[in-house]
């Protein structure tokens, strides 16, 4: 939706900022929120976190401000406990990350090495995937059921409502998505497009036009469509 809006605005002569910047290549949870739904995270920072005091009034008040901001951010998505839990989880993750950065662990040489950065990316990605469950689940029971299936505590395929072939397809799509995010982490689509050869640009545009004509798809509006 964001790219559609940005592209439409460009056709009318307006330049809108990017709203997502390869968030699944984030190194840490604060980096994730600098890349995910940038317009919302910026609004939460400027109009909630900073007015509450930000990080100016000591460690514990900073943790409180982080938790309150993220819980209200969850409530913004909908009046349901699952959204509040999702916000609270992200608040807790930001608090843990900040506490680690203030501890002796932050001075460990491993984090400046390629292996250390890879570990941080993987941990961030896995935890973020777990937090998406309450965001999309309708009830707390459904959330717990999905979490149990994700860690292998439930062997029933019906726990997720999909079969093995669908799971394999989902894994392939997921891995391709993550590979793309990791490779493009420090780039922009505009810069990549400008450096691409003309034949590749023609091939991409032609494929997109053909896909629009022969693959109309289904009406599966994402949750942000309601906003």
Coordinates of C-alpha atoms in Angstrom, one line a residue:
X1 CA 0.0 0.0 0.0
X2 CA 2.8 2.4 0.9
X3 CA 4.6 1.9 -2.4
X4 CA 1.3 2.3 -4.4
X5 CA 0.7 5.6 -2.5
X6 CA 4.3 6.8 -3.1
X7 CA 4.1 5.9 -6.8
X8 CA 0.7 7.6 -7.3
X9 CA 2.0 10.7 -5.6
X10 CA 5.0 10.8 -7.8
X11 CA 2.8 10.7 -10.9
X12 CA 1.0 13.9 -9.5
X13 CA 4.3 15.6 -8.7
X14 CA 4.5 14.9 -5.0
X15 CA 7.5 13.2 -3.2
X16 CA 6.4 11.1 -0.2
X17 CA 9.0 9.6 2.2
X18 CA 9.5 5.8 2.3
X19 CA 7.3 4.2 5.0
X20 CA 9.2 0.8 5.1
X21 CA 13.0 0.3 4.7
X22 CA 13.7 -3.4 4.6
X23 CA 12.7 -4.0 8.3
X24 CA 13.4 -7.7 8.3
X25 CA 17.1 -6.9 8.0
X26 CA 17.0 -4.9 11.3
X27 CA 19.8 -5.2 13.8
X28 CA 17.9 -4.9 17.0
X29 CA 14.4 -3.8 17.9
X30 CA 15.0 -0.1 17.9
X31 CA 16.5 -0.5 14.4
X32 CA 13.3 -2.4 13.4
X33 CA 11.1 0.5 14.4
X34 CA 13.3 2.9 12.5
X35 CA 12.5 0.7 9.4
X36 CA 9.0 -0.5 10.0
X37 CA 6.0 1.8 9.5
X38 CA 8.2 4.8 9.7
X39 CA 5.4 7.3 9.7
X40 CA 3.7 5.7 12.7
X41 CA 6.9 5.1 14.7
X42 CA 8.0 8.8 14.0
X43 CA 4.6 10.0 15.3
X44 CA 4.8 7.8 18.4
X45 CA 8.2 9.2 19.1
X46 CA 7.4 12.8 18.5
X47 CA 3.9 13.0 20.1
X48 CA 4.0 10.3 22.8
X49 CA 7.5 9.2 23.8
X50 CA 9.2 12.7 23.9
X51 CA 6.2 14.5 25.6
X52 CA 6.2 11.8 28.2
X53 CA 9.8 12.7 29.0
X54 CA 11.7 10.4 26.6
X55 CA 15.0 9.3 28.0
X56 CA 15.6 12.5 30.0
X57 CA 14.4 11.6 33.5
X58 CA 16.4 8.5 34.4
X59 CA 16.4 4.9 33.5
X60 CA 13.2 3.6 35.1
X61 CA 11.1 6.5 33.7
X62 CA 12.6 5.9 30.3
X63 CA 11.5 2.2 30.5
X64 CA 8.0 3.4 31.6
X65 CA 7.8 5.8 28.7
X66 CA 8.9 3.1 26.2
X67 CA 6.2 0.7 27.6
X68 CA 3.4 3.3 27.6
X69 CA 4.3 4.5 24.1
X70 CA 4.3 1.0 22.6
X71 CA 1.1 -0.1 24.4
X72 CA -0.7 3.0 23.1
X73 CA 0.8 2.2 19.7
X74 CA -0.8 -1.2 19.9
X75 CA -4.1 0.2 21.0
X76 CA -4.0 2.5 17.9
X77 CA -4.3 -0.5 15.7
X78 CA -7.6 -1.6 17.4
X79 CA -9.5 -1.9 20.6
X80 CA -8.5 -5.5 21.4
X81 CA -6.3 -7.1 24.1
X82 CA -4.2 -8.8 21.4
X83 CA -3.1 -5.4 20.0
X84 CA -2.2 -4.2 23.6
X85 CA -0.2 -7.4 24.2
X86 CA 1.6 -6.9 20.9
X87 CA 2.5 -3.3 21.9
X88 CA 3.6 -4.5 25.4
X89 CA 5.8 -7.1 23.9
X90 CA 7.6 -4.5 21.7
X91 CA 7.9 -2.2 24.7
X92 CA 9.5 -5.0 26.7
X93 CA 11.9 -5.8 23.8
X94 CA 12.9 -2.2 23.5
X95 CA 13.5 -2.1 27.3
X96 CA 15.6 -5.2 27.2
X97 CA 17.7 -3.9 24.3
X98 CA 18.3 -0.6 26.1
X99 CA 19.3 -2.4 29.3
X100 CA 21.7 -4.6 27.4
X101 CA 23.3 -1.6 25.7
X102 CA 23.8 0.0 29.1
X103 CA 25.4 -3.2 30.5
X104 CA 28.9 -4.7 30.1
X105 CA 27.6 -6.9 27.3
X106 CA 27.6 -3.9 25.0
X107 CA 31.4 -3.8 25.2
X108 CA 31.8 -7.3 23.9
X109 CA 33.9 -7.4 20.7
X110 CA 31.6 -10.0 19.2
X111 CA 28.9 -7.4 18.3
X112 CA 31.3 -5.5 16.0
X113 CA 32.2 -8.6 14.0
X114 CA 30.2 -10.0 11.1
X115 CA 29.2 -13.1 13.1
X116 CA 27.9 -11.0 16.0
X117 CA 25.8 -8.8 13.6
X118 CA 24.4 -11.9 12.0
X119 CA 23.4 -13.3 15.4
X120 CA 21.7 -10.0 16.2
X121 CA 19.8 -10.0 12.9
X122 CA 18.6 -13.6 13.4
X123 CA 17.5 -13.1 16.9
X124 CA 15.7 -9.9 16.0
X125 CA 13.9 -11.6 13.0
X126 CA 12.8 -14.7 15.0
X127 CA 11.5 -12.6 17.9
X128 CA 9.7 -10.2 15.6
X129 CA 8.0 -13.1 13.9
X130 CA 6.7 -14.4 17.3
X131 CA 5.3 -10.9 18.1
X132 CA 3.3 -10.9 14.9
X133 CA 1.1 -13.7 16.2
X134 CA -0.9 -11.7 18.7
X135 CA -1.1 -8.9 16.2
X136 CA -3.0 -11.0 13.7
X137 CA -4.7 -13.5 16.1
X138 CA -8.3 -12.9 17.1
X139 CA -8.0 -14.3 20.6
X140 CA -5.4 -15.1 23.2
X141 CA -6.1 -18.8 22.9
X142 CA -5.4 -18.6 19.2
X143 CA -2.2 -16.8 19.9
X144 CA -1.0 -19.4 22.3
X145 CA -2.0 -22.2 19.9
X146 CA 0.1 -20.6 17.1
X147 CA 3.1 -20.1 19.4
X148 CA 2.9 -23.8 20.5
X149 CA 2.9 -24.9 16.8
X150 CA 5.8 -22.6 16.0
X151 CA 8.1 -24.1 18.6
X152 CA 7.0 -27.7 17.8
X153 CA 4.8 -28.3 20.9
X154 CA 1.8 -29.0 18.7
X155 CA 2.3 -31.6 16.0
X156 CA -1.3 -31.3 14.7
X157 CA -1.3 -29.6 11.2
X158 CA -4.7 -28.2 12.0
X159 CA -3.2 -26.1 14.7
X160 CA -2.1 -23.6 12.0
X161 CA -4.9 -24.5 9.7
X162 CA -2.6 -25.3 6.7
X163 CA -1.0 -28.4 5.3
X164 CA 2.6 -29.4 4.7
X165 CA 2.7 -28.1 1.1
X166 CA 1.4 -24.7 2.1
X167 CA 4.0 -24.6 4.9
X168 CA 6.8 -25.5 2.4
X169 CA 5.6 -22.7 0.1
X170 CA 5.5 -20.3 3.0
X171 CA 9.0 -21.1 4.1
X172 CA 10.4 -20.6 0.5
X173 CA 8.6 -17.3 0.2
X174 CA 9.8 -16.2 3.6
X175 CA 13.4 -17.1 2.9
X176 CA 13.4 -15.2 -0.4
X177 CA 11.9 -12.2 1.3
X178 CA 14.5 -12.3 4.1
X179 CA 17.4 -12.7 1.5
X180 CA 16.1 -9.7 -0.4
X181 CA 15.9 -7.6 2.8
X182 CA 19.4 -8.5 3.9
X183 CA 20.9 -7.8 0.5
X184 CA 19.2 -4.5 0.2
X185 CA 19.5 -3.4 3.8
X186 CA 21.7 -0.3 3.1
X187 CA 20.2 0.6 -0.3
X188 CA 17.0 2.2 -1.6
X189 CA 14.7 0.9 -4.4
X190 CA 15.3 4.2 -6.3
X191 CA 19.1 3.9 -6.2
X192 CA 18.9 0.2 -7.3
X193 CA 16.5 1.1 -10.1
X194 CA 18.7 3.9 -11.4
X195 CA 21.7 1.7 -11.5
X196 CA 19.9 -1.2 -13.2
X197 CA 20.5 -1.8 -17.0
X198 CA 17.7 -0.7 -19.3
X199 CA 16.9 -4.3 -20.4
X200 CA 16.3 -5.3 -16.8
X201 CA 14.0 -2.3 -16.2
X202 CA 12.0 -3.2 -19.3
X203 CA 11.8 -6.8 -18.2
X204 CA 10.6 -5.9 -14.7
X205 CA 8.0 -3.4 -15.9
X206 CA 6.7 -5.9 -18.6
X207 CA 6.4 -8.6 -16.0
X208 CA 4.4 -6.3 -13.6
X209 CA 2.0 -5.3 -16.4
X210 CA 1.5 -8.9 -17.5
X211 CA 0.9 -9.9 -13.8
X212 CA -1.7 -7.2 -13.4
X213 CA -3.6 -8.5 -16.4
X214 CA -3.5 -12.2 -15.8
X215 CA -3.4 -12.4 -12.0
X216 CA -6.2 -10.3 -10.6
X217 CA -6.0 -12.1 -7.3
X218 CA -8.5 -12.0 -4.4
X219 CA -9.7 -9.1 -2.3
X220 CA -7.5 -9.7 0.8
X221 CA -7.0 -6.2 2.2
X222 CA -4.4 -5.9 4.9
X223 CA -5.3 -4.5 8.3
X224 CA -3.8 -1.1 7.5
X225 CA -6.3 -0.7 4.7
X226 CA -8.9 0.4 7.3
X227 CA -6.8 3.4 8.2

